mmCIF file of C-alpha atoms and ligand atoms in Angstrom:
data_model
loop_
_atom_site.group_PDB
_atom_site.id
_atom_site.type_symbol
_atom_site.label_atom_id
_atom_site.label_comp_id
_atom_site.label_asym_id
_atom_site.label_seq_id
_atom_site.Cartn_x
_atom_site.Cartn_y
_atom_site.Cartn_z
ATOM 1 C CA UNK A 13 8.377 -18.397 -18.605
ATOM 2 C CA UNK A 14 6.076 -21.318 -19.149
ATOM 3 C CA UNK A 15 5.706 -21.259 -15.743
ATOM 4 C CA UNK A 16 5.277 -17.377 -15.729
ATOM 5 C CA UNK A 17 2.445 -17.353 -18.215
ATOM 6 C CA UNK A 18 0.722 -20.367 -16.428
ATOM 7 C CA UNK A 19 1.146 -18.242 -12.707
ATOM 8 C CA UNK A 20 -0.834 -15.534 -14.921
ATOM 9 C CA UNK A 21 -3.330 -17.385 -15.869
ATOM 10 C CA UNK A 22 -4.192 -18.580 -12.648
ATOM 11 C CA UNK A 23 -3.984 -15.342 -11.354
ATOM 12 C CA UNK A 24 -6.285 -14.258 -13.545
ATOM 13 C CA UNK A 25 -8.987 -17.125 -12.541
ATOM 14 C CA UNK A 26 -8.363 -16.673 -8.597
ATOM 15 C CA UNK A 27 -9.154 -13.012 -8.718
ATOM 16 C CA UNK A 28 -12.725 -13.612 -8.558
ATOM 17 C CA UNK A 29 -12.122 -15.453 -5.438
ATOM 18 C CA UNK A 30 -12.100 -14.069 -1.396
ATOM 19 C CA UNK A 31 -12.590 -10.886 -0.481
ATOM 20 C CA UNK A 32 -9.411 -8.396 0.143
ATOM 21 C CA UNK A 33 -9.711 -6.009 3.156
ATOM 22 C CA UNK A 34 -11.241 -2.533 2.252
ATOM 23 C CA UNK A 35 -9.614 0.727 2.951
ATOM 24 C CA UNK A 36 -12.170 0.766 5.591
ATOM 25 C CA UNK A 37 -10.668 -2.492 7.368
ATOM 26 C CA UNK A 38 -7.371 -1.495 7.026
ATOM 27 C CA UNK A 39 -7.934 1.444 8.157
ATOM 28 C CA UNK A 40 -9.588 0.398 11.671
ATOM 29 C CA UNK A 41 -7.231 -2.219 12.036
ATOM 30 C CA UNK A 42 -4.407 0.827 11.823
ATOM 31 C CA UNK A 43 -1.810 -1.413 9.885
ATOM 32 C CA UNK A 44 -1.451 -2.107 6.060
ATOM 33 C CA UNK A 45 0.500 -5.087 5.005
ATOM 34 C CA UNK A 46 2.572 -4.557 1.921
ATOM 35 C CA UNK A 47 4.848 -6.905 -0.153
ATOM 36 C CA UNK A 48 7.629 -6.344 -1.652
ATOM 37 C CA UNK A 49 10.631 -9.121 -2.877
ATOM 38 C CA UNK A 50 13.823 -7.024 -0.902
ATOM 39 C CA UNK A 51 16.532 -8.314 -4.011
ATOM 40 C CA UNK A 52 16.005 -5.408 -5.815
ATOM 41 C CA UNK A 53 18.283 -2.540 -5.355
ATOM 42 C CA UNK A 54 18.025 0.168 -5.330
ATOM 43 C CA UNK A 55 14.017 -0.522 -5.246
ATOM 44 C CA UNK A 56 13.705 -2.573 -2.699
ATOM 45 C CA UNK A 57 16.434 -4.441 -0.784
ATOM 46 C CA UNK A 58 16.601 -6.759 2.660
ATOM 47 C CA UNK A 59 19.662 -6.348 4.827
ATOM 48 C CA UNK A 60 20.019 -8.691 7.289
ATOM 49 C CA UNK A 61 16.846 -7.545 9.147
ATOM 50 C CA UNK A 62 16.448 -3.451 7.634
ATOM 51 C CA UNK A 63 13.824 -3.190 4.571
ATOM 52 C CA UNK A 64 15.396 -0.288 2.392
ATOM 53 C CA UNK A 65 14.971 1.277 -1.193
ATOM 54 C CA UNK A 66 13.377 3.890 -2.723
ATOM 55 C CA UNK A 67 10.301 2.221 -2.798
ATOM 56 C CA UNK A 68 10.806 0.951 0.726
ATOM 57 C CA UNK A 69 10.870 4.268 1.481
ATOM 58 C CA UNK A 70 8.236 5.745 -0.857
ATOM 59 C CA UNK A 71 5.506 3.296 0.642
ATOM 60 C CA UNK A 72 6.691 4.160 3.932
ATOM 61 C CA UNK A 73 6.075 7.706 3.461
ATOM 62 C CA UNK A 74 2.762 7.038 1.833
ATOM 63 C CA UNK A 75 1.370 4.912 4.519
ATOM 64 C CA UNK A 76 2.253 7.769 7.242
ATOM 65 C CA UNK A 77 0.506 9.939 5.264
ATOM 66 C CA UNK A 78 -2.168 7.379 5.564
ATOM 67 C CA UNK A 79 -2.221 7.343 9.202
ATOM 68 C CA UNK A 80 -1.215 4.002 9.128
ATOM 69 C CA UNK A 81 1.597 1.294 10.523
ATOM 70 C CA UNK A 82 3.248 -1.199 8.287
ATOM 71 C CA UNK A 83 3.894 -4.347 8.578
ATOM 72 C CA UNK A 84 6.657 -5.518 5.346
ATOM 73 C CA UNK A 85 6.119 -9.087 3.787
ATOM 74 C CA UNK A 86 9.159 -10.442 1.854
ATOM 75 C CA UNK A 87 8.529 -13.038 -0.863
ATOM 76 C CA UNK A 88 10.043 -14.329 -4.364
ATOM 77 C CA UNK A 89 9.341 -11.716 -7.310
ATOM 78 C CA UNK A 90 7.579 -14.565 -8.789
ATOM 79 C CA UNK A 91 5.039 -15.171 -5.648
ATOM 80 C CA UNK A 92 4.270 -12.063 -5.078
ATOM 81 C CA UNK A 93 0.619 -10.976 -7.441
ATOM 82 C CA UNK A 94 -0.196 -14.389 -6.917
ATOM 83 C CA UNK A 95 0.154 -14.011 -2.627
ATOM 84 C CA UNK A 96 -2.140 -10.899 -3.394
ATOM 85 C CA UNK A 97 -4.631 -12.784 -4.889
ATOM 86 C CA UNK A 98 -4.736 -15.078 -1.619
ATOM 87 C CA UNK A 99 -5.053 -11.792 0.266
ATOM 88 C CA UNK A 100 -1.549 -12.396 2.326
ATOM 89 C CA UNK A 101 -1.266 -8.965 1.850
ATOM 90 C CA UNK A 102 -3.173 -5.375 0.809
ATOM 91 C CA UNK A 103 -0.730 -4.198 -1.624
ATOM 92 C CA UNK A 104 2.559 -5.224 -3.604
ATOM 93 C CA UNK A 105 5.383 -2.621 -4.225
ATOM 94 C CA UNK A 106 8.311 -4.252 -6.194
ATOM 95 C CA UNK A 107 8.539 -2.349 -9.833
ATOM 96 C CA UNK A 108 6.339 -3.926 -11.672
ATOM 97 C CA UNK A 109 5.844 -2.605 -15.172
ATOM 98 C CA UNK A 110 1.947 -1.921 -15.780
ATOM 99 C CA UNK A 111 1.255 -4.521 -18.366
ATOM 100 C CA UNK A 112 -2.026 -5.490 -20.021
ATOM 101 C CA UNK A 113 -0.959 -9.077 -19.225
ATOM 102 C CA UNK A 114 -0.927 -8.305 -15.557
ATOM 103 C CA UNK A 115 -3.806 -5.834 -15.305
ATOM 104 C CA UNK A 116 -5.798 -8.597 -15.895
ATOM 105 C CA UNK A 117 -5.055 -9.994 -13.110
ATOM 106 C CA UNK A 118 -4.640 -7.118 -10.766
ATOM 107 C CA UNK A 119 -5.380 -3.568 -9.968
ATOM 108 C CA UNK A 120 -2.571 -0.820 -11.060
ATOM 109 C CA UNK A 121 -1.934 2.510 -9.201
ATOM 110 C CA UNK A 122 -1.175 5.797 -11.234
ATOM 111 C CA UNK A 123 2.718 4.878 -11.808
ATOM 112 C CA UNK A 124 4.996 5.321 -8.909
ATOM 113 C CA UNK A 125 7.911 5.776 -11.399
ATOM 114 C CA UNK A 126 8.733 5.713 -15.279
ATOM 115 C CA UNK A 127 12.100 3.833 -16.666
ATOM 116 C CA UNK A 128 12.879 1.263 -18.985
ATOM 117 C CA UNK A 129 14.800 -1.839 -19.845
ATOM 118 C CA UNK A 130 18.436 -1.152 -21.125
ATOM 119 C CA UNK A 131 20.875 -4.039 -22.155
ATOM 120 C CA UNK A 132 24.906 -4.053 -20.008
ATOM 121 C CA UNK A 133 27.389 -6.205 -21.272
ATOM 122 C CA UNK A 134 31.196 -6.299 -20.895
ATOM 123 C CA UNK A 135 33.438 -4.137 -22.776
ATOM 124 C CA UNK A 136 33.479 -4.774 -26.498
ATOM 125 C CA UNK A 137 29.961 -6.813 -25.773
ATOM 126 C CA UNK A 138 26.349 -6.267 -27.371
ATOM 127 C CA UNK A 139 25.072 -3.018 -26.571
ATOM 128 C CA UNK A 140 22.312 -3.256 -29.047
ATOM 129 C CA UNK A 141 19.453 -4.800 -29.926
ATOM 130 C CA UNK A 142 20.587 -6.072 -33.140
ATOM 131 C CA UNK A 143 23.638 -6.786 -31.338
ATOM 132 C CA UNK A 144 22.251 -9.549 -29.259
ATOM 133 C CA UNK A 145 21.761 -11.777 -32.127
ATOM 134 C CA UNK A 146 23.472 -15.053 -31.523
ATOM 135 C CA UNK A 147 24.402 -14.110 -27.878
ATOM 136 C CA UNK A 148 23.053 -15.381 -24.758
ATOM 137 C CA UNK A 149 21.098 -12.670 -22.407
ATOM 138 C CA UNK A 150 20.702 -13.132 -18.284
ATOM 139 C CA UNK A 151 17.126 -11.792 -16.927
ATOM 140 C CA UNK A 152 15.005 -12.418 -14.036
ATOM 141 C CA UNK A 153 12.076 -14.469 -14.146
ATOM 142 C CA UNK A 154 8.583 -13.581 -14.588
ATOM 143 C CA UNK A 155 9.810 -9.943 -15.528
ATOM 144 C CA UNK A 156 8.709 -7.278 -18.857
ATOM 145 C CA UNK A 157 12.906 -8.014 -19.363
ATOM 146 C CA UNK A 158 12.274 -11.702 -20.152
ATOM 147 C CA UNK A 159 8.977 -10.834 -22.316
ATOM 148 C CA UNK A 160 11.155 -8.172 -24.270
ATOM 149 C CA UNK A 161 13.654 -10.050 -24.524
ATOM 150 C CA UNK A 162 12.164 -13.082 -26.328
ATOM 151 C CA UNK A 163 10.636 -10.662 -28.673
ATOM 152 C CA UNK A 164 14.324 -9.863 -30.050
ATOM 153 C CA UNK A 165 14.724 -11.702 -32.955
ATOM 154 C CA UNK A 166 18.222 -13.984 -33.215
ATOM 155 C CA UNK A 167 18.962 -13.901 -29.604
ATOM 156 C CA UNK A 168 20.345 -17.766 -29.333
ATOM 157 C CA UNK A 169 19.367 -18.124 -25.511
ATOM 158 C CA UNK A 170 17.355 -16.580 -22.762
ATOM 159 C CA UNK A 171 18.804 -17.280 -19.282
ATOM 160 C CA UNK A 172 16.125 -16.847 -16.487
ATOM 161 C CA UNK A 173 17.117 -16.382 -12.883
ATOM 162 C CA UNK A 174 15.079 -16.401 -9.749
ATOM 163 C CA UNK A 175 16.938 -13.152 -8.699
ATOM 164 C CA UNK A 176 17.907 -9.834 -10.577
ATOM 165 C CA UNK A 177 21.353 -9.664 -8.568
ATOM 166 C CA UNK A 178 21.802 -14.100 -9.911
ATOM 167 C CA UNK A 179 21.484 -12.909 -13.162
ATOM 168 C CA UNK A 180 23.752 -9.632 -13.002
ATOM 169 C CA UNK A 181 26.409 -12.393 -11.267
ATOM 170 C CA UNK A 182 26.212 -14.417 -14.372
ATOM 171 C CA UNK A 183 27.218 -11.605 -16.482
ATOM 172 C CA UNK A 184 30.218 -11.096 -14.299
ATOM 173 C CA UNK A 185 31.247 -14.433 -14.284
ATOM 174 C CA UNK A 186 30.664 -14.739 -17.899
ATOM 175 C CA UNK A 187 28.072 -16.887 -18.414
ATOM 176 C CA UNK A 188 26.138 -15.055 -20.726
ATOM 177 C CA UNK A 189 26.903 -12.076 -23.156
ATOM 178 C CA UNK A 190 24.598 -9.495 -21.660
ATOM 179 C CA UNK A 191 22.099 -8.690 -19.003
ATOM 180 C CA UNK A 192 19.160 -6.824 -19.847
ATOM 181 C CA UNK A 193 17.106 -5.080 -16.371
ATOM 182 C CA UNK A 194 16.407 -1.778 -15.004
ATOM 183 C CA UNK A 195 18.281 0.681 -16.353
ATOM 184 C CA UNK A 196 18.272 2.980 -13.029
ATOM 185 C CA UNK A 197 20.342 -0.657 -11.669
ATOM 186 C CA UNK A 198 21.966 -0.586 -14.628
ATOM 187 C CA UNK A 199 23.684 2.453 -14.106
ATOM 188 C CA UNK A 200 24.857 0.827 -10.108
ATOM 189 C CA UNK A 201 25.917 -2.089 -11.424
ATOM 190 C CA UNK A 202 28.812 0.353 -14.175
ATOM 191 C CA UNK A 203 29.488 1.947 -11.158
ATOM 192 C CA UNK A 204 29.929 -0.525 -8.874
ATOM 193 C CA UNK A 205 32.097 -2.549 -11.635
ATOM 194 C CA UNK A 206 34.073 0.342 -11.866
ATOM 195 C CA UNK A 207 34.700 -0.140 -15.916
ATOM 196 C CA UNK A 208 34.297 -4.108 -16.282
ATOM 197 C CA UNK A 209 30.493 -3.704 -17.409
ATOM 198 C CA UNK A 210 28.946 -0.769 -20.004
ATOM 199 C CA UNK A 211 26.098 0.414 -20.274
ATOM 200 C CA UNK A 212 24.130 -0.470 -23.952
ATOM 201 C CA UNK A 213 20.751 0.776 -25.250
ATOM 202 C CA UNK A 214 17.187 0.828 -23.878
ATOM 203 C CA UNK A 215 15.309 -1.629 -24.957
ATOM 204 C CA UNK A 216 11.859 -0.511 -23.783
ATOM 205 C CA UNK A 217 10.575 1.700 -21.737
ATOM 206 C CA UNK A 218 7.868 0.804 -18.808
ATOM 207 C CA UNK A 219 5.460 2.784 -16.307
ATOM 208 C CA UNK A 220 6.151 0.933 -12.865
ATOM 209 C CA UNK A 221 2.999 0.875 -10.570
ATOM 210 C CA UNK A 222 1.806 -0.566 -7.043
ATOM 211 C CA UNK A 223 -0.455 -3.778 -7.385
ATOM 212 C CA UNK A 224 -3.979 -4.607 -5.014
ATOM 213 C CA UNK A 225 -6.008 -7.531 -5.269
ATOM 214 C CA UNK A 226 -8.555 -6.656 -8.215
ATOM 215 C CA UNK A 227 -11.410 -5.074 -7.269
ATOM 216 C CA UNK A 228 -9.943 -2.885 -4.850
ATOM 217 C CA UNK A 229 -11.106 0.204 -5.543
ATOM 218 C CA UNK A 230 -11.478 1.778 -2.342
ATOM 219 C CA UNK A 231 -7.754 0.911 -1.053
ATOM 220 C CA UNK A 232 -6.473 1.625 -5.174
ATOM 221 C CA UNK A 233 -8.392 5.447 -4.345
ATOM 222 C CA UNK A 234 -6.375 5.909 -1.089
ATOM 223 C CA UNK A 235 -3.233 5.015 -2.449
ATOM 224 C CA UNK A 236 -3.373 7.203 -5.208
ATOM 225 C CA UNK A 237 -4.274 9.737 -3.389
ATOM 226 C CA UNK A 238 -1.523 9.514 -1.178
ATOM 227 C CA UNK A 239 1.110 9.034 -3.926
ATOM 228 C CA UNK A 240 -0.583 12.591 -5.813
ATOM 229 C CA UNK A 241 -0.150 14.590 -2.140
ATOM 230 C CA UNK A 242 3.578 12.856 -1.744
ATOM 231 C CA UNK A 243 4.522 13.839 -5.828
ATOM 232 C CA UNK A 244 3.273 17.328 -4.903
ATOM 233 C CA UNK A 245 4.203 18.394 -1.259
ATOM 234 C CA UNK A 246 7.623 17.268 -2.397
ATOM 235 C CA UNK A 247 7.997 14.288 -0.341
ATOM 236 C CA UNK A 248 8.697 12.467 -3.703
ATOM 237 C CA UNK A 249 11.235 14.177 -5.015
ATOM 238 C CA UNK A 250 13.287 14.071 -1.678
ATOM 239 C CA UNK A 251 13.438 10.182 -1.600
ATOM 240 C CA UNK A 252 13.798 10.191 -5.302
ATOM 241 C CA UNK A 253 17.033 12.450 -5.011
ATOM 242 C CA UNK A 254 18.296 10.113 -3.193
ATOM 243 C CA UNK A 255 18.004 6.793 -4.573
ATOM 244 C CA UNK A 256 18.938 8.265 -7.642
ATOM 245 C CA UNK A 257 20.342 11.965 -7.774
ATOM 246 C CA UNK A 258 17.081 12.836 -10.140
ATOM 247 C CA UNK A 259 13.196 12.779 -10.025
ATOM 248 C CA UNK A 260 12.109 9.444 -11.411
ATOM 249 C CA UNK A 261 8.675 10.503 -11.331
ATOM 250 C CA UNK A 262 6.649 9.463 -14.902
ATOM 251 C CA UNK A 263 6.599 12.788 -16.430
HETATM 252 N N1 LIG B 28 10.252 -3.917 -13.740
HETATM 253 C C1 LIG B 28 10.205 -5.833 -14.396
HETATM 254 C C2 LIG B 28 8.835 -5.874 -14.693
HETATM 255 O O1 LIG B 28 8.077 -4.993 -14.566
HETATM 256 C C3 LIG B 28 10.993 -6.103 -13.182
HETATM 257 C C4 LIG B 28 10.442 -5.915 -11.855
HETATM 258 C C5 LIG B 28 11.478 -6.753 -11.223
HETATM 259 N N2 LIG B 28 11.031 -6.548 -9.760
HETATM 260 C C6 LIG B 28 11.931 -6.808 -8.438
HETATM 261 N N3 LIG B 28 11.728 -6.701 -7.493
HETATM 262 N N4 LIG B 28 12.658 -7.729 -8.382
HETATM 263 O O2 LIG B 28 8.922 -7.171 -14.830
#
């Protein structure tokens, strides 16, 4: 937690530094550099050399509409916004909840989906925020799950893991009483584990956006325009349906 707070504070300072590539520069180069984590199914997943997932397909679609080739970069979740400040890539799509704290360090697009943080536990385990009293909870480091579980009074311990899948594994291994993570990820986990875990209550809702370097208004505008076009043309609905069997756009 300390580490996350420090890195976000450092980010806010860095935000005034080097120049990000403007939309003109990106368009002239013909290629946009996009960063994600690649360990957050079903949103962004790196399987061998292949990057897939809802966000990967959506970003590829947006780039196609913008007339650009894509160069993908994968980074640990906790480093993604820092790399953006260092101009290592043009934007980040990695299920970042739009929070006031993050919005001090980066600029967010309009949300590309809406979701929430949910509790998953073994049958008989905690299902509600009140049930978490005296329990240990696994979450991915640097996430809104960590922030929100910390707000629940009486939780015995919050264990953080570099990857969300590690936090899930801790639940399956019985090293924690509950996992808190994305509600869609939770549904997939419950399905994959066939009765070994059950979904509990939704702890909070969030709007998820793509992040550009603070002040990169020209790229932000193009991304928002491409997203709006995808939402109205049906290409968004098609990708969403493929991964979730439902339309996950914000309503
Ligand atoms: N939605 C959560 C957040 O905003 C989790 C994001 C985790 N993303 C990932 N690629 N692991 O913090």
